[in-house]
XYZ file of N, CA, C and O in Angstrom:
612
model
N -8.367 -20.657 -24.560
C -8.926 -20.265 -25.838
C -9.769 -19.019 -25.620
O -10.636 -18.985 -24.752
N -9.513 -17.993 -26.406
C -10.266 -16.756 -26.298
C -11.589 -16.871 -27.049
O -11.658 -17.498 -28.113
N -12.602 -16.256 -26.488
C -13.866 -16.247 -27.220
C -13.734 -15.411 -28.497
O -12.817 -14.596 -28.625
N -14.664 -15.588 -29.418
C -14.591 -14.889 -30.712
C -14.760 -13.384 -30.572
O -14.343 -12.635 -31.441
N -15.332 -12.914 -29.471
C -15.531 -11.467 -29.305
C -14.248 -10.738 -28.943
O -14.155 -9.540 -29.106
N -13.261 -11.448 -28.437
C -12.018 -10.797 -28.046
C -12.035 -10.300 -26.612
O -11.038 -9.804 -26.116
N -13.157 -10.398 -25.917
C -13.244 -9.972 -24.520
C -12.983 -11.145 -23.605
O -13.401 -12.267 -23.876
N -12.289 -10.892 -22.539
C -11.976 -11.923 -21.562
C -12.645 -11.544 -20.248
O -12.607 -10.386 -19.836
N -13.230 -12.477 -19.591
C -13.854 -12.227 -18.305
C -12.767 -12.131 -17.235
O -11.931 -13.031 -17.112
N -12.769 -11.057 -16.486
C -11.789 -10.852 -15.426
C -12.514 -10.967 -14.096
O -13.547 -10.339 -13.878
N -11.958 -11.754 -13.199
C -12.584 -11.933 -11.892
C -12.579 -10.621 -11.128
O -11.601 -9.879 -11.147
N -13.697 -10.328 -10.476
C -13.805 -9.090 -9.704
C -13.434 -9.304 -8.239
O -13.232 -8.359 -7.521
N -13.409 -10.524 -7.807
C -13.100 -10.813 -6.417
C -12.003 -11.867 -6.351
O -11.796 -12.625 -7.284
N -11.372 -11.896 -5.229
C -10.331 -12.885 -4.981
C -10.629 -13.518 -3.624
O -10.883 -12.804 -2.651
N -10.597 -14.813 -3.550
C -10.918 -15.479 -2.289
C -9.923 -15.087 -1.197
O -10.278 -15.032 -0.023
N -8.683 -14.756 -1.578
C -7.695 -14.337 -0.585
C -8.100 -13.017 0.073
O -7.806 -12.774 1.240
N -8.761 -12.151 -0.668
C -9.177 -10.870 -0.106
C -10.211 -11.078 0.993
O -10.197 -10.402 1.998
N -11.120 -11.976 0.767
C -12.163 -12.224 1.762
C -11.590 -12.836 3.025
O -12.063 -12.567 4.117
N -10.563 -13.661 2.883
C -10.011 -14.381 4.021
C -8.918 -13.601 4.754
O -8.532 -13.979 5.846
N -8.420 -12.526 4.169
C -7.328 -11.765 4.786
C -7.826 -11.042 6.028
O -8.909 -10.459 6.041
N -7.015 -11.079 7.084
C -7.355 -10.389 8.322
C -6.855 -8.952 8.237
O -5.683 -8.702 7.961
N -7.732 -8.017 8.455
C -7.362 -6.611 8.496
C -7.591 -6.098 9.911
O -8.721 -6.149 10.409
N -6.547 -5.625 10.565
C -6.755 -5.085 11.911
C -7.601 -3.820 11.835
O -7.600 -3.127 10.816
N -8.329 -3.517 12.893
C -9.151 -2.302 12.866
C -8.268 -1.061 12.738
O -7.185 -0.990 13.328
N -8.712 -0.124 11.950
C -7.962 1.112 11.728
C -8.444 2.151 12.736
O -9.578 2.608 12.682
N -7.587 2.495 13.652
C -7.919 3.476 14.678
C -6.969 4.657 14.586
O -5.900 4.563 13.980
N -7.356 5.755 15.204
C -6.501 6.941 15.211
C -5.176 6.652 15.905
O -4.116 7.107 15.480
N -5.233 5.861 16.976
C -4.005 5.514 17.705
C -3.057 4.690 16.835
O -1.843 4.905 16.836
N -3.613 3.751 16.059
C -2.778 2.938 15.170
C -2.108 3.809 14.114
O -0.936 3.601 13.783
N -2.831 4.790 13.587
C -2.244 5.700 12.604
C -1.139 6.542 13.229
O -0.100 6.770 12.605
N -1.349 7.018 14.453
C -0.320 7.809 15.137
C 0.960 7.005 15.329
O 2.056 7.511 15.154
N 0.807 5.750 15.728
C 1.981 4.903 15.953
C 2.737 4.629 14.661
O 3.958 4.642 14.634
N 2.006 4.374 13.586
C 2.651 4.044 12.305
C 3.363 5.239 11.686
O 4.302 5.082 10.925
N 2.879 6.425 11.979
C 3.425 7.615 11.322
C 4.100 8.559 12.307
O 4.132 9.763 12.094
N 4.656 8.012 13.378
C 5.321 8.841 14.387
C 6.495 9.611 13.794
O 6.766 10.746 14.190
N 7.194 9.014 12.823
C 8.360 9.690 12.230
C 7.957 10.880 11.373
O 8.789 11.698 11.010
N 6.672 11.010 11.029
C 6.205 12.123 10.206
C 5.681 13.294 11.046
O 5.223 14.289 10.499
N 5.755 13.196 12.369
C 5.228 14.268 13.223
C 5.884 15.618 12.976
O 5.202 16.635 12.987
N 7.207 15.689 12.761
C 7.777 17.011 12.452
C 7.162 17.637 11.197
O 6.872 18.828 11.185
N 6.935 16.849 10.163
C 6.312 17.375 8.946
C 4.890 17.862 9.223
O 4.453 18.883 8.687
N 4.178 17.148 10.069
C 2.807 17.551 10.413
C 2.819 18.885 11.147
O 1.987 19.760 10.877
N 3.783 19.057 12.048
C 3.859 20.321 12.784
C 4.200 21.496 11.868
O 3.657 22.589 12.009
N 5.102 21.264 10.908
C 5.452 22.327 9.955
C 4.247 22.633 9.059
O 3.929 23.799 8.812
N 3.577 21.580 8.587
C 2.384 21.780 7.761
C 1.374 22.641 8.512
O 0.834 23.603 7.967
N 1.117 22.305 9.768
C 0.130 23.041 10.570
C 0.552 24.499 10.760
O -0.263 25.413 10.638
N 1.838 24.731 11.042
C 2.316 26.099 11.259
C 2.161 26.950 9.999
O 1.704 28.094 10.070
N 2.521 26.396 8.858
C 2.401 27.162 7.614
C 0.944 27.318 7.187
O 0.544 28.353 6.652
N 0.141 26.286 7.411
C -1.284 26.357 7.066
C -1.962 27.429 7.918
O -2.762 28.221 7.429
N -1.637 27.454 9.213
C -2.202 28.465 10.103
C -1.751 29.867 9.715
O -2.435 30.845 10.007
N -0.591 29.967 9.072
C -0.085 31.262 8.620
C -0.703 31.680 7.281
O -0.384 32.742 6.759
N -1.558 30.837 6.714
C -2.254 31.199 5.486
C -1.625 30.662 4.212
O -1.998 31.075 3.117
N -0.664 29.760 4.330
C -0.020 29.186 3.144
C -0.763 27.939 2.681
O -1.330 27.210 3.485
N -0.755 27.734 1.392
C -1.211 26.473 0.810
C 0.040 25.629 0.609
O 1.086 26.147 0.236
N -0.067 24.313 0.817
C 1.104 23.454 0.726
C 0.847 22.284 -0.206
O -0.267 21.780 -0.296
N 1.907 21.862 -0.890
C 1.856 20.660 -1.726
C 3.187 19.926 -1.567
O 4.086 20.396 -0.877
N 3.321 18.807 -2.222
C 4.529 17.992 -2.138
C 5.716 18.730 -2.770
O 5.606 19.299 -3.845
N 6.853 18.703 -2.083
C 8.019 19.428 -2.577
C 9.137 18.553 -3.093
O 10.249 19.031 -3.306
N 8.872 17.260 -3.306
C 9.937 16.346 -3.742
C 10.560 16.746 -5.072
O 11.748 16.564 -5.283
N 9.775 17.298 -5.958
C 10.293 17.693 -7.274
C 11.407 18.742 -7.155
O 12.300 18.809 -7.985
N 11.353 19.533 -6.092
C 12.347 20.586 -5.893
C 13.296 20.265 -4.743
O 13.997 21.141 -4.254
N 13.312 19.027 -4.264
C 14.254 18.610 -3.240
C 13.866 18.950 -1.824
O 14.700 18.904 -0.922
N 12.607 19.296 -1.586
C 12.167 19.633 -0.237
C 11.017 18.740 0.211
O 10.635 17.790 -0.476
N 10.480 19.057 1.368
C 9.333 18.313 1.883
C 8.014 18.893 1.379
O 7.067 18.150 1.121
N 7.941 20.223 1.280
C 6.718 20.896 0.841
C 7.049 22.025 -0.115
O 8.160 22.558 -0.107
N 6.068 22.425 -0.900
C 6.090 23.694 -1.623
C 5.058 24.577 -0.935
O 3.940 24.134 -0.665
N 5.428 25.801 -0.630
C 4.520 26.728 0.047
C 4.047 27.791 -0.948
O 4.859 28.414 -1.625
N 2.737 27.953 -1.010
C 2.108 28.937 -1.884
C 1.490 30.021 -1.019
O 0.859 29.729 0.001
N 1.614 31.276 -1.419
C 1.011 32.372 -0.670
C -0.449 32.570 -1.037
O -1.182 33.232 -0.317
N -0.863 32.002 -2.153
C -2.248 32.118 -2.624
C -2.660 30.772 -3.205
O -1.899 29.808 -3.161
N -3.807 30.722 -3.797
C -4.328 29.495 -4.391
C -3.321 28.934 -5.399
O -2.897 29.636 -6.313
N -2.919 27.666 -5.252
C -1.931 27.077 -6.173
C -2.377 27.063 -7.639
O -1.541 26.951 -8.525
N -3.651 27.189 -7.891
C -4.133 27.231 -9.278
C -3.922 28.614 -9.896
O -4.012 28.772 -11.101
N -3.627 29.619 -9.041
C -3.467 30.979 -9.545
C -2.050 31.514 -9.457
O -1.746 32.554 -10.021
N -1.174 30.838 -8.721
C 0.194 31.356 -8.578
C 1.194 30.214 -8.442
O 0.817 29.068 -8.226
N 2.449 30.552 -8.571
C 3.532 29.584 -8.388
C 3.908 29.522 -6.915
O 3.629 30.437 -6.154
N 4.580 28.467 -6.531
C 5.041 28.320 -5.148
C 6.068 29.405 -4.836
O 6.891 29.761 -5.675
N 6.021 29.908 -3.617
C 6.949 30.939 -3.192
C 8.184 30.343 -2.525
O 9.246 30.949 -2.542
N 8.049 29.141 -1.926
C 9.169 28.586 -1.172
C 9.190 27.072 -1.239
O 8.153 26.426 -1.368
N 10.405 26.534 -1.167
C 10.616 25.098 -1.000
C 10.947 24.897 0.474
O 11.917 25.461 0.975
N 10.119 24.122 1.174
C 10.267 23.940 2.619
C 10.949 22.609 2.908
O 10.521 21.572 2.406
N 11.992 22.641 3.722
C 12.685 21.437 4.158
C 12.572 21.343 5.671
O 12.909 22.291 6.378
N 12.072 20.212 6.154
C 11.861 20.007 7.585
C 13.108 19.368 8.187
O 13.599 18.357 7.692
N 13.611 19.981 9.256
C 14.784 19.473 9.973
C 14.380 19.168 11.412
O 13.629 19.926 12.017
N 14.872 18.082 11.968
C 14.387 17.635 13.267
C 14.858 18.425 14.483
O 14.267 18.311 15.530
N 15.890 19.205 14.375
C 16.406 19.903 15.557
C 16.402 21.407 15.334
O 16.643 21.868 14.229
N 16.143 22.178 16.396
C 16.190 23.635 16.248
C 17.632 24.121 16.174
O 18.556 23.387 16.531
N 17.844 25.355 15.731
C 19.202 25.883 15.746
C 19.702 25.962 17.187
O 18.909 26.095 18.105
N 20.997 25.863 17.398
C 21.528 25.911 18.760
C 21.193 27.229 19.440
O 21.077 28.262 18.787
N 21.036 27.178 20.758
C 20.768 28.392 21.528
C 21.912 29.374 21.328
O 23.079 29.004 21.329
N 21.575 30.618 21.123
C 22.583 31.643 20.945
C 23.115 31.759 19.531
O 24.028 32.523 19.278
N 22.528 31.007 18.594
C 22.990 31.103 17.215
C 22.602 32.458 16.657
O 21.469 32.903 16.791
N 23.538 33.137 16.071
C 23.327 34.474 15.545
C 22.595 34.382 14.210
O 23.100 33.808 13.253
N 21.378 34.949 14.156
C 20.566 34.883 12.943
C 21.209 35.635 11.781
O 20.897 35.383 10.628
N 22.103 36.580 12.085
C 22.745 37.329 11.001
C 24.003 36.624 10.491
O 24.664 37.113 9.582
N 24.324 35.478 11.079
C 25.514 34.736 10.635
C 25.308 34.236 9.216
O 24.188 33.994 8.791
N 26.383 34.095 8.493
C 26.265 33.659 7.099
C 26.294 32.152 6.960
O 26.022 31.637 5.903
N 26.615 31.433 8.012
C 26.617 29.978 7.891
C 25.463 29.397 8.703
O 25.073 29.953 9.721
N 24.929 28.284 8.277
C 23.766 27.699 8.937
C 24.133 27.041 10.263
O 25.300 26.767 10.519
N 23.132 26.778 11.108
C 23.403 26.104 12.375
C 23.756 24.638 12.154
O 23.542 24.092 11.082
N 24.281 24.014 13.205
C 24.561 22.578 13.126
C 23.245 21.848 12.907
O 22.260 22.113 13.575
N 23.201 20.981 11.950
C 21.971 20.278 11.614
C 22.318 18.950 10.970
O 23.476 18.691 10.650
N 21.319 18.095 10.751
C 21.615 16.837 10.079
C 21.997 17.027 8.611
O 22.421 16.091 7.966
N 21.881 18.229 8.095
C 22.286 18.493 6.718
C 23.770 18.792 6.654
O 24.303 19.530 7.476
N 24.421 18.236 5.666
C 25.818 18.601 5.413
C 25.838 19.874 4.581
O 24.844 20.257 3.979
N 26.982 20.507 4.542
C 27.121 21.763 3.800
C 26.776 21.573 2.327
O 26.143 22.436 1.707
N 27.144 20.434 1.760
C 26.846 20.161 0.353
C 25.336 20.090 0.131
O 24.813 20.642 -0.831
N 24.635 19.436 1.055
C 23.183 19.328 0.932
C 22.517 20.692 1.062
O 21.565 20.995 0.348
N 23.016 21.495 1.978
C 22.468 22.835 2.154
C 22.686 23.676 0.897
O 21.794 24.404 0.463
N 23.871 23.547 0.307
C 24.143 24.255 -0.941
C 23.239 23.797 -2.066
O 22.744 24.602 -2.855
N 22.996 22.490 -2.130
C 22.094 21.952 -3.162
C 20.681 22.469 -2.978
O 20.015 22.842 -3.956
N 20.202 22.500 -1.744
C 18.856 23.033 -1.484
C 18.758 24.483 -1.921
O 17.795 24.891 -2.561
N 19.778 25.248 -1.569
C 19.791 26.668 -1.909
C 19.808 26.878 -3.427
O 19.044 27.679 -3.965
N 20.658 26.140 -4.126
C 20.752 26.293 -5.581
C 19.499 25.800 -6.294
O 19.063 26.390 -7.276
N 18.937 24.708 -5.801
C 17.725 24.165 -6.412
C 16.580 25.172 -6.293
O 15.868 25.435 -7.256
N 16.430 25.752 -5.111
C 15.371 26.735 -4.905
C 15.626 27.995 -5.730
O 14.713 28.527 -6.361
N 16.862 28.467 -5.734
C 17.189 29.678 -6.493
C 16.994 29.452 -7.989
O 16.503 30.335 -8.698
N 17.344 28.269 -8.475
C 17.156 27.965 -9.897
C 15.693 27.929 -10.298
O 15.338 28.202 -11.440
N 14.834 27.605 -9.342
C 13.391 27.568 -9.608
C 12.717 28.874 -9.203
O 11.492 28.974 -9.210
N 13.516 29.867 -8.824
C 13.019 31.177 -8.388
C 12.093 31.055 -7.181
O 11.024 31.643 -7.129
N 12.551 30.267 -6.216
C 11.810 30.075 -4.983
C 12.742 30.314 -3.800
O 13.949 30.244 -3.922
N 12.148 30.590 -2.662
C 12.896 30.766 -1.431
C 13.137 29.393 -0.820
O 12.241 28.562 -0.782
N 14.343 29.126 -0.367
C 14.629 27.878 0.354
C 14.318 28.139 1.818
O 14.909 29.004 2.448
N 13.355 27.417 2.351
C 12.899 27.635 3.716
C 13.214 26.409 4.559
O 12.802 25.300 4.227
N 13.990 26.610 5.625
C 14.336 25.531 6.548
C 13.413 25.630 7.748
O 13.286 26.696 8.354
N 12.769 24.529 8.110
C 11.863 24.501 9.257
C 12.488 23.624 10.332
O 12.632 22.421 10.144
N 12.875 24.229 11.436
C 13.479 23.499 12.555
C 12.382 23.173 13.554
O 11.726 24.073 14.075
N 12.193 21.896 13.825
C 11.115 21.450 14.703
C 11.704 21.032 16.048
O 12.539 20.137 16.099
N 11.241 21.651 17.149
C 11.722 21.231 18.471
C 11.337 19.787 18.749
O 10.320 19.295 18.258
N 12.132 19.094 19.558
C 11.889 17.678 19.803
C 10.682 17.434 20.695
O 10.058 16.399 20.622
N 10.318 18.362 21.572
C 9.175 18.177 22.462
C 7.857 18.356 21.737
O 7.797 18.828 20.599
N 6.780 17.981 22.398
C 5.452 18.103 21.803
C 5.042 19.563 21.671
O 4.301 19.925 20.771
N 5.524 20.391 22.583
C 5.213 21.810 22.474
C 6.442 22.537 21.949
O 7.496 21.966 21.755
N 6.302 23.783 21.709
C 7.417 24.540 21.141
C 7.084 24.961 19.733
O 6.430 24.256 18.986
N 7.534 26.132 19.396
C 7.227 26.740 18.115
C 8.201 26.269 17.042
O 9.392 26.131 17.298
N 7.693 26.045 15.856
C 8.547 25.704 14.719
C 9.321 26.967 14.341
O 8.751 28.045 14.211
N 10.634 26.829 14.199
C 11.493 27.961 13.870
C 11.843 27.888 12.384
O 12.358 26.874 11.915
N 11.556 28.960 11.663
C 11.812 29.002 10.224
C 13.022 29.879 9.934
O 13.174 30.954 10.505
N 13.878 29.397 9.019
C 15.013 30.176 8.512
C 14.979 30.075 7.000
O 14.725 29.011 6.444
N 15.250 31.182 6.345
C 15.238 31.212 4.885
C 16.658 31.392 4.362
O 17.479 32.046 4.998
N 16.929 30.797 3.224
C 18.211 31.012 2.555
C 17.919 31.959 1.403
O 17.175 31.620 0.481
N 18.467 33.148 1.477
C 18.159 34.155 0.457
C 18.989 33.942 -0.807
O 19.784 33.006 -0.899
N 18.803 34.816 -1.771
C 19.477 34.692 -3.063
C 20.988 34.763 -2.975
O 21.692 34.255 -3.843
N 21.526 35.394 -1.923
C 22.972 35.483 -1.735
C 23.488 34.325 -0.891
O 24.604 34.365 -0.393
N 22.648 33.295 -0.694
C 22.984 32.087 0.068
C 23.294 32.395 1.532
O 24.117 31.747 2.147
N 22.614 33.399 2.079
C 22.717 33.715 3.509
C 21.488 33.145 4.207
O 20.383 33.202 3.675
N 21.686 32.641 5.420
C 20.569 32.148 6.203
C 20.023 33.320 7.007
O 20.751 33.933 7.786
N 18.757 33.631 6.800
C 18.130 34.778 7.465
C 16.875 34.318 8.200
O 16.261 33.327 7.806
N 16.472 35.030 9.264
C 15.250 34.652 9.972
C 14.046 34.809 9.057
O 14.024 35.667 8.178
N 13.046 34.000 9.284
C 11.822 34.051 8.489
C 10.655 33.908 9.453
O 10.641 33.001 10.281
N 9.717 34.793 9.370
C 8.540 34.739 10.240
C 7.329 34.378 9.406
O 6.968 35.090 8.474
N 6.716 33.240 9.729
C 5.477 32.838 9.052
C 4.351 33.664 9.636
O 4.014 33.525 10.800
N 3.817 34.584 8.846
C 2.759 35.478 9.331
C 1.500 34.695 9.627
O 1.127 33.784 8.893
N 0.844 35.063 10.725
C -0.398 34.374 11.093
C -1.602 35.111 10.583
O -1.600 36.223 10.237
């Protein structure tokens, strides 16, 4: 039965919350849980160090949106997609086809068209598998050619 005021008292606590065991949150535990996100962290760091602002890129089919200036004052310049392997050794940067990667040709075409339709550069970030090593960036230009891209520091 509801009181005449129309307000219902809602419990602020739950006995299950008090009794639930929460393991201590440590930096090591976070590293272990998010090991699969390390390539994204390395790309974020490389672009951040180069002076880019970054936000979520899911709306445009990528991992990040890269801004050259404050996101409140300008639009994103690039849609960044993180790929786990670098281009093969000896791959010609002037070649018109992309290196072997976990992306299929259809996916690469979709990334390129999505970015071009939004007037953004499609930026592929190849992350080396080792802990060290530089993130290699390749851009897909308006003519759907893969060209080298240097993130300025």
